[in-house]
Short mmCIF file of C-alpha atoms in Angstrom, two decimals:
data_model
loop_
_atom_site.label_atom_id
_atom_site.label_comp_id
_atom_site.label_asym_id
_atom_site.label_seq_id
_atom_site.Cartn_x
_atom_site.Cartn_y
_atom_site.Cartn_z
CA UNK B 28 -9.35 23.83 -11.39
CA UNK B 29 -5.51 22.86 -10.89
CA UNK B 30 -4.43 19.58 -9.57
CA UNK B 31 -2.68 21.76 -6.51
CA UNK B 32 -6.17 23.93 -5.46
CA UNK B 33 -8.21 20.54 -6.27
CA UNK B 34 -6.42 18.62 -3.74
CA UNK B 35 -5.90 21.43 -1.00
CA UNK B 36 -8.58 19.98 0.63
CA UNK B 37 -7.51 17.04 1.31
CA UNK B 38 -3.88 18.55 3.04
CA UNK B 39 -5.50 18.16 6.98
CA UNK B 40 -7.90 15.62 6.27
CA UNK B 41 -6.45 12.95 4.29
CA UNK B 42 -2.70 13.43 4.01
CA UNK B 43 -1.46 14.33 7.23
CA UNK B 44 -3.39 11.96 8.92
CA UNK B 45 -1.62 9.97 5.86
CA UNK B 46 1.96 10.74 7.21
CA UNK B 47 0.79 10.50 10.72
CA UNK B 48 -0.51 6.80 10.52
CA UNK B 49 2.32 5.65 8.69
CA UNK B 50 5.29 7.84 11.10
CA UNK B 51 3.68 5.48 13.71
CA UNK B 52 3.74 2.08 11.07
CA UNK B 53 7.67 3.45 10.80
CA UNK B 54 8.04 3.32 14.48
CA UNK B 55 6.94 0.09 15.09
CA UNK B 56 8.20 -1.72 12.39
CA UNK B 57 12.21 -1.98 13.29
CA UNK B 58 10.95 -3.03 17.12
CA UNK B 59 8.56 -5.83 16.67
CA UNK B 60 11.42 -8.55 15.69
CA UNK B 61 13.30 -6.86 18.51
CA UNK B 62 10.83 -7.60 21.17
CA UNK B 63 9.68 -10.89 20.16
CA UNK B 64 13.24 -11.81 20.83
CA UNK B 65 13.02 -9.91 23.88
CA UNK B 66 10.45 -12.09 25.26
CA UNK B 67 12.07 -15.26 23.84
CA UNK B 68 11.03 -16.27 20.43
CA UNK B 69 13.42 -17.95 18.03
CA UNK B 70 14.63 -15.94 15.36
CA UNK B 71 12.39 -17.85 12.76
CA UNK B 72 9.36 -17.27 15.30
CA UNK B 73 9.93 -13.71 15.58
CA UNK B 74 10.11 -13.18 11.67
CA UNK B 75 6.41 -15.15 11.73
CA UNK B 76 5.25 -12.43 13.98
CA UNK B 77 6.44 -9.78 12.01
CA UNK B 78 4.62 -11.48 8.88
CA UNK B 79 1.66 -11.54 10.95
CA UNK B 80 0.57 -7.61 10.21
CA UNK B 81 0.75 -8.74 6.57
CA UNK B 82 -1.64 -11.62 7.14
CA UNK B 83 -3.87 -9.18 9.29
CA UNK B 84 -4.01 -7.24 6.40
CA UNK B 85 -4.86 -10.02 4.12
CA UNK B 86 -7.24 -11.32 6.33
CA UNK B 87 -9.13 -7.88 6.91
CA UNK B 88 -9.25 -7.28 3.64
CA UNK B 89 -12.35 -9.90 3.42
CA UNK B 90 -14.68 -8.55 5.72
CA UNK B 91 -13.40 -4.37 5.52
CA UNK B 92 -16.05 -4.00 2.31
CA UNK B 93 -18.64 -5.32 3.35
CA UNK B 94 -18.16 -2.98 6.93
CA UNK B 95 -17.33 0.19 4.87
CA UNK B 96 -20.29 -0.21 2.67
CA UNK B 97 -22.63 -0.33 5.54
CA UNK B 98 -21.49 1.71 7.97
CA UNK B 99 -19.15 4.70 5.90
CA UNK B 100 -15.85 5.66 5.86
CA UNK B 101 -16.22 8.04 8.50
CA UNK B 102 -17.44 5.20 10.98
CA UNK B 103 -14.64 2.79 9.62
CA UNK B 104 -12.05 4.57 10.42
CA UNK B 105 -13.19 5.26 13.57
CA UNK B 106 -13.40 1.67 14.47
CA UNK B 107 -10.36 0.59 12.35
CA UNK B 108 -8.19 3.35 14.48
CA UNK B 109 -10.12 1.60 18.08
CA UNK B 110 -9.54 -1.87 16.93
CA UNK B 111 -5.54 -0.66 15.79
CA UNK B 112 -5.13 1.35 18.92
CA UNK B 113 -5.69 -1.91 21.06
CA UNK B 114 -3.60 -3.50 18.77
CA UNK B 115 -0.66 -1.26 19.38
CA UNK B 116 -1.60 -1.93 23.13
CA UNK B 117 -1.56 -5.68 23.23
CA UNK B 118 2.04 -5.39 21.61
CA UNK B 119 2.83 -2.49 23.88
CA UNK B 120 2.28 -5.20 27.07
CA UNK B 121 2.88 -8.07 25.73
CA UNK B 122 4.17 -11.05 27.95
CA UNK B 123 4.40 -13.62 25.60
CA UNK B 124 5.19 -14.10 21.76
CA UNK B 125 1.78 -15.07 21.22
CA UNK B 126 0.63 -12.57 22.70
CA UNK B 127 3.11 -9.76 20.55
CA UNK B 128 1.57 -11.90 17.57
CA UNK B 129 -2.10 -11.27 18.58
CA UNK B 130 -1.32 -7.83 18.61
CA UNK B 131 0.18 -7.69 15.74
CA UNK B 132 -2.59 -9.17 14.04
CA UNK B 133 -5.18 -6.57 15.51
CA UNK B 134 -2.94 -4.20 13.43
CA UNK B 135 -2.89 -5.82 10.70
CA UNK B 136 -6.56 -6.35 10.56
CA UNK B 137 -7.14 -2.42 11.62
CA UNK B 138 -4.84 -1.59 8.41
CA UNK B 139 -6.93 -3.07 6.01
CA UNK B 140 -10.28 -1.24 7.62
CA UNK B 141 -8.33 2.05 7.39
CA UNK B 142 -6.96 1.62 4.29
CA UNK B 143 -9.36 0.45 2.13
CA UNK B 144 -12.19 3.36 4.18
CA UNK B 145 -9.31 5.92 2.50
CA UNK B 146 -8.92 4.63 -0.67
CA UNK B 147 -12.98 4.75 -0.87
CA UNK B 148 -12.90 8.34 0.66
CA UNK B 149 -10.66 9.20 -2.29
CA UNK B 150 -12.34 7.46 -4.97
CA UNK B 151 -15.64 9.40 -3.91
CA UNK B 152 -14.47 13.00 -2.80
CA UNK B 153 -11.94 13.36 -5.44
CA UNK B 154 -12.44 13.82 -9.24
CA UNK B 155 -11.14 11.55 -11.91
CA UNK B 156 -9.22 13.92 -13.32
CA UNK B 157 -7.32 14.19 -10.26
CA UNK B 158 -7.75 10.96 -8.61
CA UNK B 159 -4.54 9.44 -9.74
CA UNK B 160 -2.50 12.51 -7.78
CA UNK B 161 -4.20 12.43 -5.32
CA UNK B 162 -3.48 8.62 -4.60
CA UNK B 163 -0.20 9.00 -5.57
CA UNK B 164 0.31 11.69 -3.00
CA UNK B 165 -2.05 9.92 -0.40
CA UNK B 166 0.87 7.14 -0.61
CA UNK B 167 3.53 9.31 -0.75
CA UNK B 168 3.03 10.95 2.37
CA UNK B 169 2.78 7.58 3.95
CA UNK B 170 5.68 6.31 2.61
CA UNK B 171 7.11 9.95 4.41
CA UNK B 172 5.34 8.91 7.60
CA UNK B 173 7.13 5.61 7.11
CA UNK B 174 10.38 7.10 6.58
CA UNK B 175 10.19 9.43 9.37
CA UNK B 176 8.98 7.34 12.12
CA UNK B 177 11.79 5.48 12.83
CA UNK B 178 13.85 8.28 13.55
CA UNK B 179 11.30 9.56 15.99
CA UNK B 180 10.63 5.97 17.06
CA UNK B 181 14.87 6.17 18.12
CA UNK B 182 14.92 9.10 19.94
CA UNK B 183 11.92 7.59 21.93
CA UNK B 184 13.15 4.16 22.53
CA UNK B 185 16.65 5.80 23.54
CA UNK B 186 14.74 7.16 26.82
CA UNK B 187 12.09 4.51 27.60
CA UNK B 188 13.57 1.46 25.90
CA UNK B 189 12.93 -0.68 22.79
CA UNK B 190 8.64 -0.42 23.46
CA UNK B 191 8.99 3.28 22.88
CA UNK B 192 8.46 2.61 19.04
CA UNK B 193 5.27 1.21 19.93
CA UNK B 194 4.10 4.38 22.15
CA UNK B 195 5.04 6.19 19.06
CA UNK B 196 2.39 3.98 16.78
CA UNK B 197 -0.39 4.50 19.33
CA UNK B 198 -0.36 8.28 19.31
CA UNK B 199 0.11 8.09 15.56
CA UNK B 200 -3.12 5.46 15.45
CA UNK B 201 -5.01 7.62 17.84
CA UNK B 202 -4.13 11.25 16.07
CA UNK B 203 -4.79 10.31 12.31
CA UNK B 204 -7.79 8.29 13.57
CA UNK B 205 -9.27 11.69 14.73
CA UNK B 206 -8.44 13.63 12.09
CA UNK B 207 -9.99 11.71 9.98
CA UNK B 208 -13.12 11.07 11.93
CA UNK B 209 -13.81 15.24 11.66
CA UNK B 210 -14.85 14.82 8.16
CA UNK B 211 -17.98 13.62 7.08
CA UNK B 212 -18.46 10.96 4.54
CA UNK B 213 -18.71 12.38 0.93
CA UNK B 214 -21.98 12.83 -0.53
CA UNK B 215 -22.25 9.83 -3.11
CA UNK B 216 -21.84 10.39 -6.94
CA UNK B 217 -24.44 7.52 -7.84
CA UNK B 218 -26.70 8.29 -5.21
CA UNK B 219 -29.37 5.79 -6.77
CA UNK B 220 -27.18 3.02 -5.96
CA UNK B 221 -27.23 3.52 -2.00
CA UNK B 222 -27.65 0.37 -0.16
CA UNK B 223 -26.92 -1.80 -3.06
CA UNK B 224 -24.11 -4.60 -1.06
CA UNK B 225 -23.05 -7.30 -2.08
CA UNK B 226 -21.04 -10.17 -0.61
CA UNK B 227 -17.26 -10.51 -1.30
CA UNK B 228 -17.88 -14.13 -2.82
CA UNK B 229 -20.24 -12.89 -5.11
CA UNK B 230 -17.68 -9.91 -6.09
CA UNK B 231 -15.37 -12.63 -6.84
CA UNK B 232 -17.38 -15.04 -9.15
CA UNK B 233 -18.94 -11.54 -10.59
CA UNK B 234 -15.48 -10.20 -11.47
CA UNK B 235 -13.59 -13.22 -11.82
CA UNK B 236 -12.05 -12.60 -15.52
CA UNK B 237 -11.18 -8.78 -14.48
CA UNK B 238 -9.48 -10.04 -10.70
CA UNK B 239 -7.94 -13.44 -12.68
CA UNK B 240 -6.04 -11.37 -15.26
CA UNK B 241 -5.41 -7.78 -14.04
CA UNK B 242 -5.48 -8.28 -10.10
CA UNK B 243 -3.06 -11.03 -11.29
CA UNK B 244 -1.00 -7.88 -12.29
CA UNK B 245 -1.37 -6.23 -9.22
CA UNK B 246 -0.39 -9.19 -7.02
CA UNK B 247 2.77 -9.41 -8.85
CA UNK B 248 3.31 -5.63 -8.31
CA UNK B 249 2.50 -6.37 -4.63
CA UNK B 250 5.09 -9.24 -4.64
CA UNK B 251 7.60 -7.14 -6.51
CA UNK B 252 7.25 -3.89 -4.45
CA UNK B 253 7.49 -5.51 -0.86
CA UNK B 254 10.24 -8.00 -1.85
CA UNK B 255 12.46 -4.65 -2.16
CA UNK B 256 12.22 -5.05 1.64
CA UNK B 257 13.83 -8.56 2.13
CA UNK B 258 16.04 -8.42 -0.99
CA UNK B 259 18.19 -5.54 -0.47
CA UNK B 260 19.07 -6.33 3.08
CA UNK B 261 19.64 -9.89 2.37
CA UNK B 262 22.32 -8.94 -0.55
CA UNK B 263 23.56 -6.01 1.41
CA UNK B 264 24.92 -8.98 4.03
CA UNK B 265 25.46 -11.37 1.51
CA UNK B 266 28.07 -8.59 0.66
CA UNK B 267 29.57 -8.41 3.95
CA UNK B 268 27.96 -4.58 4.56
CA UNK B 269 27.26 -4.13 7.79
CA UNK B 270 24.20 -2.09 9.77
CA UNK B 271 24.98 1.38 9.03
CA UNK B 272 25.42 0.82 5.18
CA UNK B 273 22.33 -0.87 5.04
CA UNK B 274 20.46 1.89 6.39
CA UNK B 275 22.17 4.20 4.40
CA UNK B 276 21.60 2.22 1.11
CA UNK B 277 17.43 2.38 2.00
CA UNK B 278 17.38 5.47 2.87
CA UNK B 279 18.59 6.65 -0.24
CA UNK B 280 16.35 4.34 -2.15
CA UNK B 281 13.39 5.58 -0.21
CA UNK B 282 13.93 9.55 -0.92
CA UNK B 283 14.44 8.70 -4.31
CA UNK B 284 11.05 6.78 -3.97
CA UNK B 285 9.26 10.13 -2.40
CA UNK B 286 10.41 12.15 -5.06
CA UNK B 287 9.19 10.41 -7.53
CA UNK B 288 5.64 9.38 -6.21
CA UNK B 289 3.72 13.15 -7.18
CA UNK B 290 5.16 13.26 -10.35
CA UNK B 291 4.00 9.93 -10.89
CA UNK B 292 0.79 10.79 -10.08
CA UNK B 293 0.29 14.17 -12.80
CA UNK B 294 1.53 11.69 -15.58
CA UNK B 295 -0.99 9.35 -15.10
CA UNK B 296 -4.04 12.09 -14.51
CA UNK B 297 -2.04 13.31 -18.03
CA UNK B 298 -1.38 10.26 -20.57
CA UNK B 299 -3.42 7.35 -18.65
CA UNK B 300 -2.38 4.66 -15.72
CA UNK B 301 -0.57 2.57 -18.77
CA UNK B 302 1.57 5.52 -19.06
CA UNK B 303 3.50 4.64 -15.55
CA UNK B 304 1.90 1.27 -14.69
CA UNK B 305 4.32 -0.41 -16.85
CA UNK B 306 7.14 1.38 -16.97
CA UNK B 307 7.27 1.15 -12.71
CA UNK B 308 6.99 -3.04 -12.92
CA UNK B 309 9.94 -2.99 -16.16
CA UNK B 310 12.04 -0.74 -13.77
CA UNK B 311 11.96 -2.74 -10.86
CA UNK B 312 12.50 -6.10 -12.66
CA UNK B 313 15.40 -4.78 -14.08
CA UNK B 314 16.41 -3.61 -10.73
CA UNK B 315 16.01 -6.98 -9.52
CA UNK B 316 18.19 -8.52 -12.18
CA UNK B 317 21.28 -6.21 -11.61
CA UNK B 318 21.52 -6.30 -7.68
CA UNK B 319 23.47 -10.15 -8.37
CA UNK B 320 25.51 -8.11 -10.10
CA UNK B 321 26.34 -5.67 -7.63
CA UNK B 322 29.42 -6.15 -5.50
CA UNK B 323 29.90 -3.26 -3.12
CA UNK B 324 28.34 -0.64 -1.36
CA UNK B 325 28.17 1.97 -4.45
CA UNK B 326 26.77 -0.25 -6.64
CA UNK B 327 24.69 -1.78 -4.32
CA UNK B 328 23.34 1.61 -3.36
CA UNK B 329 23.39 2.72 -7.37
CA UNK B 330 20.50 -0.68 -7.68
CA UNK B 331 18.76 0.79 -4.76
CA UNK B 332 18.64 4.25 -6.65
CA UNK B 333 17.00 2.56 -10.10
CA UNK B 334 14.37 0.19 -7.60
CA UNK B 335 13.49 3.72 -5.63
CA UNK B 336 12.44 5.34 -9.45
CA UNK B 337 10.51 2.29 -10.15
CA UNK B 338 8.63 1.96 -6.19
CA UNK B 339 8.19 5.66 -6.31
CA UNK B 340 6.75 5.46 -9.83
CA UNK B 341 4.02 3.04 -8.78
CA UNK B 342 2.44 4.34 -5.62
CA UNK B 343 -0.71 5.14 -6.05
CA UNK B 344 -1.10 2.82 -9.27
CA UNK B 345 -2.82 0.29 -7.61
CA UNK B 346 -5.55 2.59 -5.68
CA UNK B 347 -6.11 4.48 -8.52
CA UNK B 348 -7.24 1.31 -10.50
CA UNK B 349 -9.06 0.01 -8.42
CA UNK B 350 -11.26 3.35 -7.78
CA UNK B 351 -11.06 3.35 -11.68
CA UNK B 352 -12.78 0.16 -12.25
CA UNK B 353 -14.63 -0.60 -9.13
CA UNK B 354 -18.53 -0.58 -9.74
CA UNK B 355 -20.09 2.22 -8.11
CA UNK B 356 -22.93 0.33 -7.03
CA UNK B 357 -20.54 -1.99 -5.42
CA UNK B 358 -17.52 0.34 -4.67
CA UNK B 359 -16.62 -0.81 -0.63
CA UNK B 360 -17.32 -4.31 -1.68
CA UNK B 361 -15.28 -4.73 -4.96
CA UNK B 362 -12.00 -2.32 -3.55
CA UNK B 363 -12.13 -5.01 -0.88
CA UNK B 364 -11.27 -8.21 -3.74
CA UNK B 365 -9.34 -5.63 -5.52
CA UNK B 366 -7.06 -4.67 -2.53
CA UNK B 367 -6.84 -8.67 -1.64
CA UNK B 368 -5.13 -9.13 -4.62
CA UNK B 369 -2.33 -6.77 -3.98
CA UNK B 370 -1.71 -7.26 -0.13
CA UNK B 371 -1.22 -10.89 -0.93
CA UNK B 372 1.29 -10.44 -3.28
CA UNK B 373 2.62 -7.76 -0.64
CA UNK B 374 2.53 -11.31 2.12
CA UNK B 375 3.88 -13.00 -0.50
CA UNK B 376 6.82 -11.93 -2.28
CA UNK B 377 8.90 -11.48 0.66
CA UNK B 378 8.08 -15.21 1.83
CA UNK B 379 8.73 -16.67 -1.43
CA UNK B 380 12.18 -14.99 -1.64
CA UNK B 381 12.78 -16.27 1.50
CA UNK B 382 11.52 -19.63 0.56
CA UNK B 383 13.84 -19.80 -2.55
CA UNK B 384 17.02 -18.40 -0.80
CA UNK B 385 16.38 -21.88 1.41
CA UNK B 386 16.37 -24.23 -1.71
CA UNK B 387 18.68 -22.06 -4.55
CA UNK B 388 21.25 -19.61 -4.13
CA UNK B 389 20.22 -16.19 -3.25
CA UNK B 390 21.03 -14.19 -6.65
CA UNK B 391 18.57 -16.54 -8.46
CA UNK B 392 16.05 -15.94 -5.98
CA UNK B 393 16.30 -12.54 -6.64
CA UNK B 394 16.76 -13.03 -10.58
CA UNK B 395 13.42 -14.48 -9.55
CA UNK B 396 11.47 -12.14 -8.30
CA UNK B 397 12.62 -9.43 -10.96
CA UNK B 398 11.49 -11.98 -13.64
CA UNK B 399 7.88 -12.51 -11.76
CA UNK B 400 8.24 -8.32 -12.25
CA UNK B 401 8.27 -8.53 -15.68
CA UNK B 402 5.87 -10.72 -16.19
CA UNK B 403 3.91 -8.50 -13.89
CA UNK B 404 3.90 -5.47 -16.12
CA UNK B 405 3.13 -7.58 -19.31
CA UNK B 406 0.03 -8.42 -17.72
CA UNK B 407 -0.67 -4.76 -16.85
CA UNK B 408 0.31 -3.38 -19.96
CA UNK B 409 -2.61 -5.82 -21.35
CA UNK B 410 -5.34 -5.55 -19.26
CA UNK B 411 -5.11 -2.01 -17.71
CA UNK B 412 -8.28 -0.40 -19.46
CA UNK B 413 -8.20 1.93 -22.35
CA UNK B 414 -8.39 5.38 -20.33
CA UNK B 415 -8.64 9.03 -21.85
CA UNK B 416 -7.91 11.33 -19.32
CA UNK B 417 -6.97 14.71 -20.91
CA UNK B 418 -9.14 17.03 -21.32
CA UNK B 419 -10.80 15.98 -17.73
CA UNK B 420 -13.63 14.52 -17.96
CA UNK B 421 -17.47 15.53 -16.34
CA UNK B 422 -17.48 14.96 -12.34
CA UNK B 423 -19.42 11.63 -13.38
CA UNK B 424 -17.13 8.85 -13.79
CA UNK B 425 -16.57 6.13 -16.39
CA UNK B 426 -18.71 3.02 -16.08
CA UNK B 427 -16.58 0.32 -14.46
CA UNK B 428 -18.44 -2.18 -16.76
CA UNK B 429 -17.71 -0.82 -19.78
CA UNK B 430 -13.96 -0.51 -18.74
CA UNK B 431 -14.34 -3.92 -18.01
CA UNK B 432 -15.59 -4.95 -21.35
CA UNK B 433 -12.27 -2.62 -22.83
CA UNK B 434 -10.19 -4.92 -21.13
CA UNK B 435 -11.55 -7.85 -22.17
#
């Protein structure tokens, strides 16, 4: 079976709800800062409650295994999309900063319930030998949805006003939320393990070696991939670019990203995770060590280029290792630590490059976060289990705890 007929399946179920969700993420995200302002927070205020979706999503990563393993991905999502819908809402009506930042943290939370009920889908429905494409692509058309929504978000806002981005979210919450919910949950491979839970503290002190040295490579990756955000418009100013170029420099980086993100995806079905793991961290540190070199709008926009090969080269990394080495018994419960490791380096790396802009000058912030890059895929290039993936393997899949013992 090809990669392209295996994952047909998945085109109305899983990735264009995929796209959808995140056209409606892209909507939202340029108007949030916008309307806390709008209602009278202080600059620094408003950029809280646009870190707030982050922490939503760090805090919902605790208790979204635990909910997926009991009640399905099919009932997850369903809730996640209710609990994100009223979400959007609260934001959509919103009076008050706080109350913008409640929202805001409903979304967050939803995310993490919707995300991690996908990545589980995945991990279940799809076989190994395709499960790395079809998380890459699973990203990729978010990161589409993403790039996407805030054009639709404009046209929008230019007839109702700045909330209109957040109209746009809530059909794209609602819609993908449906979609979704038409498909049943997949049968389960290890169907003598049903019922088996466990608690996310006991995940932790279970897994603790594999989370301390590996998820410390994916946290890093997290850090590295979201900083992208904060860095390049912070340089892009510190160069005197204005609005326009800014955009235009991102939007660049992110179809470079897109078109790299499938590909991606076959090489790592092909020659292992190693194979692009790596290479996607060394990229982006490097990519993080030239933009103090850049001094105009070319250059900066040729840096944007190289950090778009290396972001588009690891979506879908993390997801597929963490369907890779999750226990089946345990799957919901041990994606849940696994994705906590990433989405805090996701709420972090963007916060610490703000933090050390405050204190040192911004290149070696930057010089900064490239180096925590490389140190990132050291530790990935160590600790990513030995993995054989060509010629595909049987539909059963590896035993996380001998993968475990690989990378020890």
């Amino acid at each position: 079976m090809s990669g392209e007929t295996g994952l047909k399946p998945l085109v109305t179920t899983v990735f264009v709800p995929a796209a959808i969700f995140g056209i409606g993420q892209g909507a939202a995200a340029p108007v949030m800062a916008l309307t806390a302002r709008e209602l009278g927070a202080s600059v620094a205020v408003s950029g809280l409650i646009v870190a707030v979706v982050g922490l939503g999503a760090v805090l919902g990563d605790l208790p979204a295994g635990r909910i997926v393993a009991r009640f399905g991905e099919r009932r997850s999502i369903i809730g996640g999309s209710t609990v994100g819908a009223a979400g959007v809402l609260v934001c959509l009506l919103a009076q008050t900063p706080w109350m913008l930042g409640v929202g805001a943290l409903l979304t967050g939370l939803a995310n993490a319930v919707w995300g991690l009920a996908r990545q589980s889908y995945l991990a279940d429905a799809v076989p190994i030998g395709l499960r790395a494409r079809a998380m890459s692509s699973f990203a990729a058309m978010w990161r589409l949805g993403f790039f996407v929504g805030p054009l639709l978000g404009a046209a929008v806002i230019l007839v109702v006003g700045a909330r209109g981005g957040f109209m746009v979210q809530f059909v794209g919450v609602v819609l993908s939320g449906w979609l979704m919910s038409r498909v049943p949950d997949p049968p389960r491979r290890h169907a003598g393990t049903a019922g088996t839970h466990a608690t996310l503290p006991s995940i932790l002190r279970r897994h603790r070696k594999l989370l301390a040295t590996l998820g410390a490579g994916s946290l890093l990756m997290g850090a590295a991939r979201a900083s992208r955000e904060a860095v390049l418009p912070l340089w892009a100013a510190h160069l005197g670019l204005d609005a326009a170029q800014v955009s235009l420099v991102f939007g660049v980086g992110a179809a470079v990203d897109l078109l790299c993100s499938y590909p991606a995806g076959h090489f790592m079905d092909r020659y292992g995770r190693r194979f692009i793991a790596v290479p996607s961290l060394l990229v982006i540190g490097v990519s993080y060590l030239a933009l103090p070199f850049s001094h105009d709008l070319v250059s900066i926009g040729a840096v944007a280029v190289v950090m778009g090969i290396g972001n588009g080269l690891g979506n879908g990394v993390i997801m597929t290792l963490g369907a890779d080495i999750a226990p089946p018994a345990t799957r919901a419960e041990f994606l849940a630590a696994w994705r906590l490791t990433h989405d805090t380096g996701m709420f972090a790396g963007p916060f610490g490059v703000g933090a050390l802009a405050a204190v040192v000058p911004l290149g070696a912030a930057v010089a900064a976060i490239g180096g925590a890059a490389l140190v990132g895929a050291g530790l990935l290039f160590r600790f990513i289990p030995v993995y054989s993936p060509w010629p595909p393997p049987p539909a059963s899949e590896p035993d996380s705890s001998s993968l475990e013992k690989q990378e020890a």
